[in-house]
Tab-separated table of C-alpha atoms in Angstrom:
chain	number	residue	atom	x	y	z
A	1	MET	CA	0.344	-0.120	-0.180
A	2	ASN	CA	0.807	3.450	-0.535
A	3	PRO	CA	2.222	5.315	2.205
A	4	HIS	CA	-0.338	7.978	2.301
A	5	LYS	CA	1.314	12.159	1.924
A	6	THR	CA	-0.623	13.988	4.198
A	7	LYS	CA	0.754	17.157	3.454
A	8	ALA	CA	0.859	16.467	-0.147
A	9	SER	CA	-0.808	18.967	-1.988
A	10	LEU	CA	-2.488	18.243	-5.776
A	11	PRO	CA	-3.558	21.010	-8.717
A	12	PHE	CA	-7.501	21.665	-8.957
A	13	PRO	CA	-8.403	18.049	-10.743
A	14	LYS	CA	-9.885	18.954	-14.367
A	15	SER	CA	-10.708	16.118	-16.887
A	16	PHE	CA	-8.860	15.007	-19.405
A	17	TRP	CA	-12.688	15.081	-21.459
A	18	THR	CA	-13.885	18.768	-20.927
A	19	THR	CA	-9.533	19.919	-20.989
A	20	GLN	CA	-10.375	19.152	-24.828
A	21	GLN	CA	-13.588	20.472	-25.160
A	22	SER	CA	-14.161	22.160	-28.035
A	23	THR	CA	-18.544	21.858	-28.306
A	24	PRO	CA	-19.847	25.871	-28.961
A	25	GLN	CA	-20.740	28.001	-26.598
A	26	PHE	CA	-24.656	28.991	-25.488
A	27	PRO	CA	-25.977	31.640	-23.900
A	28	ILE	CA	-27.522	32.463	-20.863
A	29	LEU	CA	-31.722	32.581	-20.527
A	30	GLU	CA	-32.957	35.946	-19.892
A	31	GLU	CA	-36.429	35.857	-21.333
A	32	ASN	CA	-39.280	33.357	-21.019
A	33	GLN	CA	-39.978	30.550	-23.714
A	34	THR	CA	-42.731	28.453	-25.252
A	35	THR	CA	-41.819	25.014	-26.367
A	36	GLU	CA	-42.818	21.657	-26.905
A	37	ILE	CA	-40.179	19.682	-24.773
A	38	GLY	CA	-38.029	21.777	-22.347
A	39	ILE	CA	-35.005	19.715	-21.523
A	40	VAL	CA	-33.034	20.008	-17.943
A	41	GLY	CA	-29.320	18.983	-18.591
A	42	GLY	CA	-26.761	18.863	-21.080
A	43	GLY	CA	-25.106	16.102	-20.986
A	44	MET	CA	-25.338	12.141	-23.349
A	45	VAL	CA	-29.607	11.500	-21.906
A	46	GLY	CA	-30.607	15.126	-22.295
A	47	ILE	CA	-28.328	15.688	-26.040
A	48	ILE	CA	-28.902	12.508	-27.316
A	49	SER	CA	-32.894	12.954	-26.948
A	50	ALA	CA	-33.058	16.826	-28.091
A	51	TYR	CA	-31.171	15.049	-30.992
A	52	LEU	CA	-34.233	12.864	-31.907
A	53	LEU	CA	-36.649	15.179	-30.597
A	54	ALA	CA	-35.272	17.712	-33.138
A	55	LYS	CA	-34.893	15.648	-35.465
A	56	ALA	CA	-38.544	14.074	-35.254
A	57	GLY	CA	-39.230	18.169	-35.578
A	58	LYS	CA	-40.487	19.137	-32.296
A	59	LYS	CA	-40.090	22.067	-30.764
A	60	VAL	CA	-36.574	21.534	-27.950
A	61	VAL	CA	-35.463	23.956	-25.353
A	62	LEU	CA	-32.283	22.834	-23.853
A	63	ILE	CA	-30.809	24.277	-20.375
A	64	GLU	CA	-27.497	23.333	-18.530
A	65	ALA	CA	-26.715	24.697	-15.264
A	66	ASP	CA	-22.962	25.013	-16.364
A	67	ARG	CA	-21.477	24.133	-19.847
A	68	LEU	CA	-22.580	21.393	-22.204
A	69	ILE	CA	-21.338	17.589	-21.352
A	70	ASN	CA	-19.638	19.139	-18.381
A	71	GLY	CA	-21.289	17.302	-15.295
A	72	VAL	CA	-20.966	13.398	-15.186
A	73	THR	CA	-21.067	12.550	-18.615
A	74	GLY	CA	-17.984	14.939	-19.208
A	75	HIS	CA	-16.125	12.869	-15.965
A	76	THR	CA	-17.225	9.738	-16.778
A	77	THR	CA	-14.230	7.084	-17.598
A	78	ALA	CA	-16.124	6.472	-21.471
A	79	LYS	CA	-16.713	2.816	-21.525
A	80	VAL	CA	-19.543	1.882	-23.593
A	81	THR	CA	-20.185	-1.346	-22.457
A	82	ALA	CA	-22.938	-3.898	-20.783
A	83	GLN	CA	-20.084	-5.509	-18.968
A	84	HIS	CA	-21.402	-3.660	-15.697
A	85	SER	CA	-18.826	-4.607	-13.655
A	86	LEU	CA	-20.865	-7.872	-11.502
A	87	ILE	CA	-24.627	-7.776	-12.481
A	88	TYR	CA	-25.902	-10.341	-14.030
A	89	ASP	CA	-25.729	-13.083	-11.302
A	90	GLU	CA	-27.285	-10.678	-8.971
A	91	LEU	CA	-29.642	-9.203	-11.520
A	92	LEU	CA	-30.681	-13.174	-12.013
A	93	GLN	CA	-31.213	-13.629	-8.105
A	94	THR	CA	-33.090	-10.092	-7.977
A	95	LEU	CA	-35.343	-9.357	-11.255
A	96	GLY	CA	-35.540	-13.006	-12.546
A	97	GLU	CA	-34.141	-14.434	-16.005
A	98	ASP	CA	-36.437	-12.417	-18.513
A	99	LYS	CA	-35.565	-8.578	-16.717
A	100	ALA	CA	-31.771	-9.626	-16.622
A	101	ARG	CA	-31.644	-10.716	-20.368
A	102	GLN	CA	-33.170	-6.792	-20.955
A	103	TYR	CA	-30.703	-4.981	-18.748
A	104	TYR	CA	-27.982	-7.009	-20.835
A	105	GLU	CA	-29.876	-6.466	-23.842
A	106	ALA	CA	-31.095	-2.773	-23.360
A	107	ASN	CA	-27.241	-1.806	-22.379
A	108	ILE	CA	-26.128	-3.643	-26.370
A	109	SER	CA	-29.302	-1.929	-27.968
A	110	GLY	CA	-27.611	1.569	-26.595
A	111	LEU	CA	-24.052	0.725	-27.955
A	112	GLU	CA	-25.426	-0.394	-31.248
A	113	PHE	CA	-27.208	2.921	-31.258
A	114	ILE	CA	-23.847	5.169	-30.688
A	115	GLN	CA	-22.248	3.154	-33.549
A	116	GLN	CA	-25.288	4.205	-35.713
A	117	LEU	CA	-25.151	7.985	-34.656
A	118	ILE	CA	-21.490	7.889	-35.441
A	119	GLU	CA	-21.988	6.335	-38.540
A	120	GLU	CA	-24.710	8.244	-40.046
A	121	LEU	CA	-23.197	11.518	-38.676
A	122	ASN	CA	-19.474	10.791	-39.714
A	123	ILE	CA	-18.138	11.584	-35.851
A	124	ASN	CA	-14.548	11.582	-35.757
A	125	CYS	CA	-14.530	10.640	-31.540
A	126	ALA	CA	-11.818	8.256	-30.834
A	127	TYR	CA	-14.184	5.184	-31.287
A	128	GLU	CA	-12.713	1.922	-30.765
A	129	THR	CA	-14.233	-2.293	-30.437
A	130	LYS	CA	-13.022	-3.277	-27.792
A	131	ASN	CA	-13.508	-6.857	-25.012
A	132	ALA	CA	-14.084	-5.956	-21.762
A	133	PHE	CA	-12.946	-8.007	-18.957
A	134	VAL	CA	-13.654	-8.578	-15.363
A	135	TYR	CA	-9.993	-9.565	-13.885
A	136	ALA	CA	-9.997	-11.134	-10.006
A	137	GLU	CA	-6.272	-11.595	-8.238
A	138	THR	CA	-7.757	-13.537	-6.001
A	139	ASP	CA	-9.508	-16.738	-5.152
A	140	LYS	CA	-12.991	-15.424	-3.589
A	141	GLY	CA	-12.735	-13.169	-6.917
A	142	ARG	CA	-12.021	-16.006	-9.028
A	143	LYS	CA	-15.290	-17.487	-7.472
A	144	LYS	CA	-17.603	-14.805	-8.035
A	145	LEU	CA	-16.500	-14.457	-11.736
A	146	GLU	CA	-17.634	-18.088	-12.062
A	147	LYS	CA	-20.402	-17.412	-10.991
A	148	GLU	CA	-20.769	-14.549	-13.316
A	149	ALA	CA	-19.546	-16.624	-16.213
A	150	THR	CA	-22.858	-19.069	-15.458
A	151	ALA	CA	-25.195	-16.319	-15.297
A	152	TYR	CA	-23.566	-15.007	-19.142
A	153	GLN	CA	-24.218	-18.659	-20.194
A	154	THR	CA	-28.249	-18.514	-19.073
A	155	LEU	CA	-28.716	-15.548	-19.900
A	156	GLY	CA	-26.978	-15.478	-24.063
A	157	ILE	CA	-24.348	-12.880	-23.245
A	158	LYS	CA	-21.656	-13.483	-26.112
A	159	GLY	CA	-18.401	-13.652	-23.633
A	160	GLY	CA	-17.100	-16.208	-20.630
A	161	LEU	CA	-14.231	-17.234	-18.916
A	162	ALA	CA	-11.143	-16.016	-20.832
A	163	LYS	CA	-7.975	-15.521	-18.582
A	164	GLU	CA	-5.611	-16.363	-21.014
A	165	LYS	CA	-7.297	-13.842	-23.672
A	166	ALA	CA	-6.168	-10.842	-20.596
A	167	ASP	CA	-3.562	-8.658	-21.594
A	168	LEU	CA	-2.875	-7.439	-18.338
A	169	PRO	CA	1.069	-7.216	-17.193
A	170	PHE	CA	0.726	-8.579	-13.979
A	171	SER	CA	-0.618	-11.560	-12.708
A	172	ILE	CA	-4.597	-12.617	-12.420
A	173	LYS	CA	-6.192	-15.952	-11.353
A	174	GLU	CA	-8.992	-15.695	-13.742
A	175	ALA	CA	-10.438	-12.863	-16.278
A	176	LEU	CA	-14.049	-13.150	-17.511
A	177	VAL	CA	-15.091	-10.933	-21.277
A	178	MET	CA	-17.483	-9.817	-23.011
A	179	TYR	CA	-16.901	-9.521	-26.116
A	180	ASP	CA	-17.282	-6.105	-28.712
A	181	GLN	CA	-17.613	-4.085	-26.009
A	182	ALA	CA	-16.313	-0.245	-26.542
A	183	GLN	CA	-14.811	2.783	-25.726
A	184	PHE	CA	-14.664	6.606	-27.432
A	185	ASP	CA	-14.463	10.201	-26.258
A	186	PRO	CA	-17.906	11.246	-25.010
A	187	VAL	CA	-17.137	15.306	-25.861
A	188	HIS	CA	-16.321	14.787	-29.229
A	189	PHE	CA	-19.253	12.227	-29.825
A	190	LEU	CA	-22.188	14.742	-28.032
A	191	THR	CA	-20.330	17.527	-29.689
A	192	ALA	CA	-21.744	16.626	-32.987
A	193	LEU	CA	-25.110	15.733	-31.971
A	194	VAL	CA	-25.219	19.700	-30.136
A	195	GLN	CA	-24.446	21.103	-33.911
A	196	GLU	CA	-27.232	18.626	-35.226
A	197	ILE	CA	-29.428	20.127	-32.754
A	198	VAL	CA	-28.489	23.691	-33.602
A	199	ARG	CA	-29.201	22.873	-36.781
A	200	LEU	CA	-32.525	21.346	-36.752
A	201	GLY	CA	-33.568	24.352	-35.097
A	202	GLY	CA	-33.459	23.584	-31.352
A	203	LYS	CA	-32.794	26.065	-28.694
A	204	ILE	CA	-29.992	25.412	-26.498
A	205	TYR	CA	-28.871	28.181	-22.708
A	206	GLU	CA	-26.045	27.286	-21.129
A	207	HIS	CA	-25.381	28.792	-17.344
A	208	THR	CA	-29.244	28.356	-16.638
A	209	ARG	CA	-30.018	26.166	-13.870
A	210	ALA	CA	-33.623	25.240	-12.927
A	211	THR	CA	-34.481	25.484	-9.711
A	212	GLU	CA	-37.929	24.176	-9.787
A	213	VAL	CA	-40.876	22.440	-12.209
A	214	ILE	CA	-44.146	23.795	-11.858
A	215	LYS	CA	-46.415	21.356	-12.042
A	216	GLU	CA	-49.845	23.305	-14.377
A	217	LYS	CA	-52.084	22.245	-17.092
A	218	THR	CA	-49.166	22.405	-18.746
A	219	PRO	CA	-45.480	22.350	-16.806
A	220	LEU	CA	-43.497	25.253	-16.417
A	221	ILE	CA	-39.487	24.892	-16.095
A	222	LEU	CA	-38.138	27.860	-13.644
A	223	THR	CA	-35.059	29.057	-13.850
A	224	GLU	CA	-32.556	30.405	-11.038
A	225	ASN	CA	-33.300	33.945	-12.675
A	226	ASN	CA	-37.178	33.435	-12.976
A	227	SER	CA	-37.105	32.971	-16.490
A	228	LEU	CA	-39.802	30.789	-17.070
A	229	ILE	CA	-40.047	28.308	-19.653
A	230	LEU	CA	-43.786	26.812	-20.736
A	231	CYS	CA	-43.746	23.618	-22.066
A	232	GLN	CA	-45.931	20.206	-23.406
A	233	LYS	CA	-43.374	17.806	-21.428
A	234	VAL	CA	-40.311	17.647	-19.732
A	235	ILE	CA	-37.111	15.815	-19.725
A	236	LEU	CA	-35.383	15.951	-16.763
A	237	ALA	CA	-32.113	14.762	-17.127
A	238	THR	CA	-29.801	16.217	-14.694
A	239	HIS	CA	-28.373	13.128	-13.280
A	240	TYR	CA	-30.104	14.138	-9.794
A	241	PRO	CA	-33.609	15.057	-10.567
A	242	LEU	CA	-34.906	18.247	-9.441
A	243	ASN	CA	-38.239	17.946	-7.648
A	244	ASP	CA	-36.598	15.055	-5.946
A	245	ALA	CA	-39.568	14.882	-3.392
A	246	ASP	CA	-42.244	14.007	-5.936
A	247	GLY	CA	-41.969	10.181	-6.211
A	248	LEU	CA	-39.435	10.444	-3.310
A	249	TYR	CA	-36.248	9.803	-5.495
A	250	PHE	CA	-34.107	11.372	-1.983
A	251	THR	CA	-34.704	7.998	-0.246
A	252	ARG	CA	-34.146	5.984	-3.384
A	253	LEU	CA	-30.996	7.222	-5.034
A	254	SER	CA	-27.832	6.676	-3.125
A	255	ILE	CA	-24.898	9.062	-4.078
A	256	HIS	CA	-21.414	7.447	-4.900
A	257	ARG	CA	-18.107	9.504	-5.678
A	258	SER	CA	-15.326	7.973	-7.724
A	259	TYR	CA	-11.929	9.085	-8.807
A	260	ALA	CA	-10.063	8.771	-12.498
A	261	MET	CA	-6.125	9.841	-13.448
A	262	VAL	CA	-4.877	9.700	-17.287
A	263	MET	CA	-1.171	8.667	-17.068
A	264	GLN	CA	1.884	9.131	-19.424
A	265	GLY	CA	5.112	6.757	-19.930
A	266	ALA	CA	3.255	3.424	-19.116
A	267	GLU	CA	5.257	0.345	-20.653
A	268	LYS	CA	2.274	-1.828	-21.296
A	269	ILE	CA	-1.187	-0.238	-21.746
A	270	PRO	CA	-3.466	-3.460	-21.841
A	271	GLU	CA	-5.763	-3.621	-25.177
A	272	GLY	CA	-8.498	-4.214	-23.375
A	273	MET	CA	-10.831	-2.909	-20.967
A	274	TYR	CA	-10.670	-3.889	-17.590
A	275	ILE	CA	-12.390	-3.720	-14.358
A	276	ASN	CA	-11.322	-5.694	-10.675
A	277	ALA	CA	-13.615	-8.249	-9.009
A	278	GLU	CA	-12.042	-6.686	-5.738
A	279	GLN	CA	-12.525	-3.721	-3.290
A	280	PRO	CA	-10.981	-1.372	-3.673
A	281	THR	CA	-12.352	-0.609	-7.547
A	282	ARG	CA	-9.658	-0.669	-10.004
A	283	SER	CA	-11.044	0.325	-13.446
A	284	ILE	CA	-8.432	0.460	-16.521
A	285	ARG	CA	-8.724	1.742	-20.346
A	286	SER	CA	-6.057	3.981	-22.814
A	287	VAL	CA	-6.752	7.311	-23.970
A	288	GLN	CA	-5.379	9.449	-26.685
A	289	GLY	CA	-3.426	11.822	-26.091
A	290	ASP	CA	-2.690	15.336	-28.363
A	291	ASN	CA	-0.192	13.714	-30.548
A	292	GLY	CA	-2.190	10.535	-30.911
A	293	GLU	CA	0.127	8.705	-28.435
A	294	PRO	CA	-1.482	6.033	-25.917
A	295	LEU	CA	-2.042	7.182	-22.394
A	296	LEU	CA	-3.250	5.131	-19.328
A	297	LEU	CA	-6.663	5.691	-17.346
A	298	VAL	CA	-6.924	4.471	-14.241
A	299	SER	CA	-10.499	4.948	-11.952
A	300	GLY	CA	-12.171	3.813	-8.924
A	301	GLU	CA	-11.484	4.163	-5.468
A	302	GLY	CA	-15.619	4.565	-5.160
A	303	HIS	CA	-17.306	5.743	-1.469
A	304	GLN	CA	-20.731	7.398	-0.751
A	305	THR	CA	-20.070	10.807	-1.199
A	306	GLY	CA	-19.027	13.016	1.943
A	307	LYS	CA	-17.991	9.857	3.721
A	308	SER	CA	-14.876	9.156	2.701
A	309	SER	CA	-12.799	7.198	5.381
A	310	ASN	CA	-9.899	8.559	4.018
A	311	GLN	CA	-9.131	12.079	3.338
A	312	THR	CA	-10.074	12.628	-0.303
A	313	ILE	CA	-6.675	13.206	-1.326
A	314	PHE	CA	-5.309	9.359	-0.607
A	315	HIS	CA	-7.489	7.757	-3.233
A	316	TYR	CA	-5.768	10.202	-5.680
A	317	GLN	CA	-2.313	8.974	-4.592
A	318	ASP	CA	-3.678	5.292	-4.375
A	319	LEU	CA	-4.826	5.844	-8.259
A	320	GLU	CA	-0.885	7.102	-8.565
A	321	ALA	CA	0.695	4.034	-6.713
A	322	PHE	CA	-1.218	1.497	-8.892
A	323	GLY	CA	-0.375	2.497	-12.203
A	324	LYS	CA	3.105	3.647	-11.426
A	325	ASP	CA	4.037	-0.194	-9.770
A	326	ARG	CA	1.963	-2.303	-12.217
A	327	PHE	CA	2.271	-0.329	-15.658
A	328	ALA	CA	5.299	1.257	-14.433
A	329	ALA	CA	3.400	5.000	-15.776
A	330	GLN	CA	4.663	8.156	-14.949
A	331	ARG	CA	2.967	11.407	-13.730
A	332	PRO	CA	-0.527	11.801	-13.842
A	333	LEU	CA	-1.353	14.678	-16.731
A	334	TYR	CA	-4.949	14.571	-15.630
A	335	LEU	CA	-6.910	13.984	-12.482
A	336	TRP	CA	-10.979	14.131	-11.408
A	337	SER	CA	-13.992	12.418	-9.953
A	338	SER	CA	-17.559	11.760	-10.705
A	339	GLN	CA	-20.365	11.359	-9.037
A	340	ASP	CA	-22.611	8.327	-9.771
A	341	LEU	CA	-26.454	7.904	-8.113
A	342	GLN	CA	-27.239	4.029	-7.713
A	343	THR	CA	-31.178	2.966	-7.105
A	344	LEU	CA	-32.324	0.120	-4.801
A	345	ASP	CA	-32.602	-2.535	-7.477
A	346	LYS	CA	-29.535	-1.378	-9.273
A	347	VAL	CA	-31.495	-0.538	-12.871
A	348	PRO	CA	-32.068	2.921	-13.572
A	349	TYR	CA	-34.964	4.849	-13.342
A	350	ILE	CA	-36.140	6.376	-16.851
A	351	GLY	CA	-39.855	7.095	-17.839
A	352	GLN	CA	-42.504	9.431	-16.065
A	353	MET	CA	-41.500	10.836	-13.262
A	354	THR	CA	-44.668	9.990	-11.259
A	355	LYS	CA	-47.716	8.093	-12.239
A	356	GLN	CA	-50.200	11.301	-11.226
A	357	THR	CA	-48.319	13.286	-14.348
A	358	ASP	CA	-47.492	12.001	-17.449
A	359	SER	CA	-45.964	15.447	-18.751
A	360	ILE	CA	-42.490	15.175	-16.811
A	361	LEU	CA	-40.410	12.273	-17.384
A	362	VAL	CA	-36.551	11.328	-15.431
A	363	ALA	CA	-34.090	9.478	-16.318
A	364	THR	CA	-31.505	8.562	-13.334
A	365	GLY	CA	-29.215	5.597	-10.966
A	366	PHE	CA	-27.082	5.150	-13.844
A	367	ASN	CA	-24.693	3.430	-11.333
A	368	LYS	CA	-21.400	4.561	-13.033
A	369	TRP	CA	-22.442	3.053	-15.953
A	370	GLY	CA	-23.615	5.737	-18.336
A	371	MET	CA	-22.739	5.708	-21.626
A	372	SER	CA	-24.579	2.397	-22.960
A	373	ALA	CA	-27.170	3.246	-20.555
A	374	GLY	CA	-27.645	6.879	-21.320
A	375	ALA	CA	-27.983	6.404	-25.101
A	376	THR	CA	-30.826	3.677	-24.369
A	377	ALA	CA	-32.173	6.135	-21.900
A	378	GLY	CA	-31.969	8.957	-24.668
A	379	LYS	CA	-33.851	7.212	-26.903
A	380	LEU	CA	-36.494	5.757	-24.454
A	381	LEU	CA	-37.218	9.282	-23.276
A	382	ALA	CA	-37.542	10.363	-27.331
A	383	ASP	CA	-39.653	7.169	-27.778
A	384	LEU	CA	-42.094	7.745	-24.474
A	385	ILE	CA	-42.891	11.429	-26.299
A	386	LEU	CA	-43.538	10.463	-29.680
A	387	GLY	CA	-45.695	7.680	-28.923
A	388	ILE	CA	-43.291	5.155	-30.209
A	389	GLU	CA	-42.992	1.336	-28.641
A	390	ASN	CA	-40.228	0.596	-26.686
A	391	ASN	CA	-39.242	-2.840	-25.677
A	392	PHE	CA	-37.422	-1.803	-22.494
A	393	SER	CA	-40.427	1.150	-21.398
A	394	VAL	CA	-41.307	-1.271	-18.123
A	395	LEU	CA	-37.822	-2.662	-16.931
A	396	PHE	CA	-36.605	0.919	-16.643
A	397	ASP	CA	-40.130	2.435	-15.650
A	398	PRO	CA	-39.330	4.858	-12.074
A	399	THR	CA	-42.792	3.983	-11.074
A	400	ARG	CA	-42.181	0.340	-10.886
A	401	LYS	CA	-43.252	-1.260	-7.551
A	402	LYS	CA	-42.129	-4.423	-6.686
A	403	VAL	CA	-39.765	-4.260	-4.295
A	404	ASN	CA	-37.751	-7.363	-2.636
A	405	VAL	CA	-36.528	-8.004	0.703
A	406	ALA	CA	-32.949	-6.755	-0.311
A	407	ASP	CA	-34.408	-3.289	-2.027
A	408	ALA	CA	-36.072	-2.800	1.219
A	409	GLN	CA	-33.192	-3.858	3.719
A	410	THR	CA	-31.328	-1.088	1.313
A	411	PHE	CA	-34.464	1.745	1.515
A	412	LEU	CA	-34.067	0.827	5.424
A	413	THR	CA	-30.468	1.360	5.951
A	414	LYS	CA	-30.034	4.217	3.036
A	415	ASN	CA	-32.699	6.690	5.173
A	416	SER	CA	-31.654	5.220	8.642
A	417	SER	CA	-27.762	6.290	7.850
A	418	ILE	CA	-28.948	9.984	6.322
A	419	ALA	CA	-31.068	10.617	9.691
A	420	LYS	CA	-28.003	9.664	11.905
A	421	ASP	CA	-26.001	11.973	9.362
A	422	PHE	CA	-27.786	14.792	9.862
A	423	VAL	CA	-27.536	14.826	13.625
A	424	VAL	CA	-23.695	13.648	13.975
A	425	GLY	CA	-23.230	16.550	11.322
A	426	LYS	CA	-25.086	19.076	13.742
A	427	LEU	CA	-22.915	17.606	16.459
A	428	LYS	CA	-19.735	17.947	14.575
A	429	GLN	CA	-17.347	20.834	16.698
A	430	PRO	CA	-15.222	23.147	14.947
A	431	ASP	CA	-11.485	21.384	13.429
A	432	LYS	CA	-9.804	24.766	14.123
A	433	MET	CA	-9.668	28.809	14.409
A	434	ALA	CA	-9.876	30.160	10.988
A	435	ALA	CA	-6.627	32.014	11.535
A	436	GLU	CA	-5.157	28.462	11.799
A	437	LEU	CA	-5.880	27.454	8.462
A	438	MET	CA	-2.493	27.737	6.194
A	439	PRO	CA	-2.730	28.673	2.407
A	440	ASP	CA	-4.843	26.462	0.466
A	441	GLU	CA	-6.422	24.354	3.687
A	442	GLY	CA	-10.113	24.527	4.862
A	443	GLY	CA	-12.336	23.263	7.382
A	444	LEU	CA	-15.027	23.774	9.405
A	445	VAL	CA	-13.807	26.306	11.845
A	446	GLU	CA	-14.873	28.986	14.871
A	447	ILE	CA	-15.756	32.019	13.822
A	448	HIS	CA	-17.000	34.574	16.658
A	449	GLY	CA	-18.383	31.324	18.659
A	450	GLU	CA	-20.072	30.295	15.364
A	451	LYS	CA	-19.151	27.266	12.926
A	452	VAL	CA	-18.273	28.608	9.481
A	453	GLY	CA	-16.897	26.320	6.762
A	454	ALA	CA	-13.426	28.574	5.860
A	455	TYR	CA	-10.486	28.096	3.177
A	456	ARG	CA	-7.630	29.920	2.361
A	457	ASP	CA	-6.424	30.023	-0.747
A	458	ALA	CA	-3.163	29.902	-2.442
A	459	GLN	CA	-3.169	33.967	-2.127
A	460	SER	CA	-4.048	34.014	1.802
A	461	GLN	CA	-7.537	35.495	1.261
A	462	LEU	CA	-9.982	33.484	3.556
A	463	HIS	CA	-13.365	32.519	1.832
A	464	GLN	CA	-16.510	32.201	4.311
A	465	VAL	CA	-19.593	30.127	3.527
A	466	SER	CA	-22.234	28.343	5.937
A	467	PRO	CA	-21.634	25.110	5.786
A	468	VAL	CA	-24.785	23.721	5.654
A	469	CYS	CA	-26.450	21.970	2.259
A	470	THR	CA	-29.108	23.852	0.955
A	471	HIS	CA	-31.050	21.185	-0.100
A	472	LEU	CA	-32.286	19.412	2.835
A	473	GLY	CA	-29.985	21.383	5.775
A	474	CYS	CA	-27.573	18.610	6.513
A	475	THR	CA	-24.140	19.584	7.945
A	476	LEU	CA	-21.303	19.725	4.640
A	477	ASN	CA	-17.610	17.982	4.990
A	478	TRP	CA	-14.822	19.477	3.824
A	479	ASN	CA	-13.085	17.970	0.468
A	480	ASP	CA	-9.045	18.812	0.773
A	481	ALA	CA	-8.565	17.459	-2.775
A	482	GLU	CA	-11.310	19.367	-4.917
A	483	ARG	CA	-11.334	22.096	-2.699
A	484	SER	CA	-14.964	21.918	-2.207
A	485	TRP	CA	-18.043	21.280	0.337
A	486	ASP	CA	-19.680	18.109	0.375
A	487	CYS	CA	-23.108	16.636	1.489
A	488	ALA	CA	-23.259	13.060	3.076
A	489	CYS	CA	-26.957	12.962	3.492
A	490	HIS	CA	-27.581	13.503	-0.692
A	491	GLY	CA	-24.644	14.100	-2.431
A	492	SER	CA	-25.269	17.598	-3.201
A	493	ARG	CA	-21.654	19.696	-3.185
A	494	PHE	CA	-20.401	23.365	-3.456
A	495	SER	CA	-17.123	25.414	-4.158
A	496	TYR	CA	-15.521	26.696	-1.793
A	497	ARG	CA	-17.194	29.745	-2.504
A	498	GLY	CA	-20.494	28.157	-2.491
A	499	GLU	CA	-21.284	27.563	-5.878
A	500	ILE	CA	-23.512	24.136	-6.991
A	501	LEU	CA	-20.791	21.896	-8.399
A	502	GLU	CA	-23.692	18.885	-7.848
A	503	GLY	CA	-27.307	19.061	-6.877
A	504	PRO	CA	-30.233	18.145	-5.614
A	505	ALA	CA	-29.157	21.601	-4.392
A	506	VAL	CA	-30.569	24.433	-6.338
A	507	LYS	CA	-28.998	26.847	-4.336
A	508	PRO	CA	-25.628	28.204	-3.688
A	509	LEU	CA	-24.354	28.342	0.043
A	510	LYS	CA	-24.267	31.861	2.022
A	511	GLN	CA	-21.475	33.475	1.662
A	512	LEU	CA	-20.293	35.156	5.481
A	513	ASP	CA	-17.190	37.006	3.835
C-alpha cells in the first residue's frame, strides 16, 4: 500500500475529456420561452433525447446549469459496455431471467445506437471496439467470476471465462470477457449532436440553472433568474432529479463518488478494457493523447459522497501508486472525480417521473455505467414522447412498485443512515480556528462562536460560507483534494465560494465573508 502523504497538495482537478472540449458556447436564458419539449441537463441523456426530438420535428429547448457536457458525462471513464462489473448473477437472483436478459439487451442496444449515430453523422470521437474484462487477483474474486460466467451462459451473453485472453502486465487468477464492447470520447461525440440540434432548430442555453418544475396543466420550468419555459413535456436529465420529493427520489437513490487519473509513460497499456472483481475498484482503459500517443486511464476508489474514511487526496495517491506499480506509468496528466447515483435494484429509473403526471419524464440512477445506458435512456425518453413503442419501457419504469427483501433492506439502511448523518453533522465541532488555516487549506472553523466553512486560498484570502446544505439542511464536509463542501445526506456539492457543483441543491451556500 502506498504510504499517504498527509501534507501533499494536488492541483485543482480537471477532466481529460473536458480539457479537450470544443463544444460551441451558448447564451444564458434571460427571457421566457414557449416550446413543445423542455429538457433540463446537457449531458448524454439530455443531448441525445434533444437530438432525436428535434430530428422528429419537435420544438426543443435544452438548458444546462453550467457548460454542456461538463457534468457526469464529462467526468466519466467513457466505456461503452454492457459489462457493468459483476451484475448479471445478482440480477438473475433479484429480477429473474427475463428482466436480467432485458438489462443486457438494453445496454447492447445503447452501444449499437451510439455506433449508428457515429456512422450516420460521420463523427470523429476516437471510437474503438474493445473486449471488456473483469479480472480477479484472489481466489474469492475468481469464484465470483465463475458465478458471473454461469449467468452469462444462462442469459446468452457473448463472453465467458477467458484468463488466457487477458493482456494485463501482472498476474491474475481469472478473467471474464464480454466481447465487442467499446470506448470513445464522449465530448467529441456529443458535440456533433449539439451541432445537429442547432441545425434542426433546437434552442440551447448554458449557465441556466432550473430550480423547479411547476406542475400546471402544462408544466413550467423555473430558472434561477426567474425566467420561465412553458412546455408540453419536460425531460429531467439532471443526474439527480429536480423536484426529488415527487416520487420520494431522495429516499430511493444513493450517491457515490469515484476518482480517475490519466497517466503518461506507461510501459504496457492493455488493449482491452478492465475492471477488477475486488475492492478497492480498479478500472483500466487506454486514451489517446494530443499527438495520438497512448495514455493510461485508471479509476476507482469509490465511496459514498461525503463519507470517505480517508482524506480525498489519499484516493488520488492510491490510484497514482497503482498506475506506477502495475504499469510503470509516470506522472498523472489529468485527475478528476465523478458522482454517480444508484437505485434500490441497480436498474436506472427512466420514464414517467410519477404515476400522477405524464408530462414530466426523468432519467437517473445509472450506477456508474451511463454511456450505453444513457444512450438507451435518451432514445427511450424520445420514444415515450413520440408515442413509439419501446421494448425497455417496463424494465426502466421509475414507478415500478415491486420491492424485494434486499431492496427494502437497502431502503431502510440508506434512510436510517441519512438521519444519523443529519444528527452527527449538527453535533460536529469545528476543526480549528480560522487563523490557523494555512494557504490552500480548508475546514470547519469557529468564528465569533459560530461554525463556519472556511478555505484560505493560495493568496491567503479567506473564503467563508455557511456549512449547511441548502437542499435539506445537512452539515457539509470539507473535501481537501477538490476544495469543495460535500453533503453526505444526498450528495450535493459546493465550491469553496459556495457555488453549486452537484445537485440536488438548487441554491448556493450563503457567503459569510
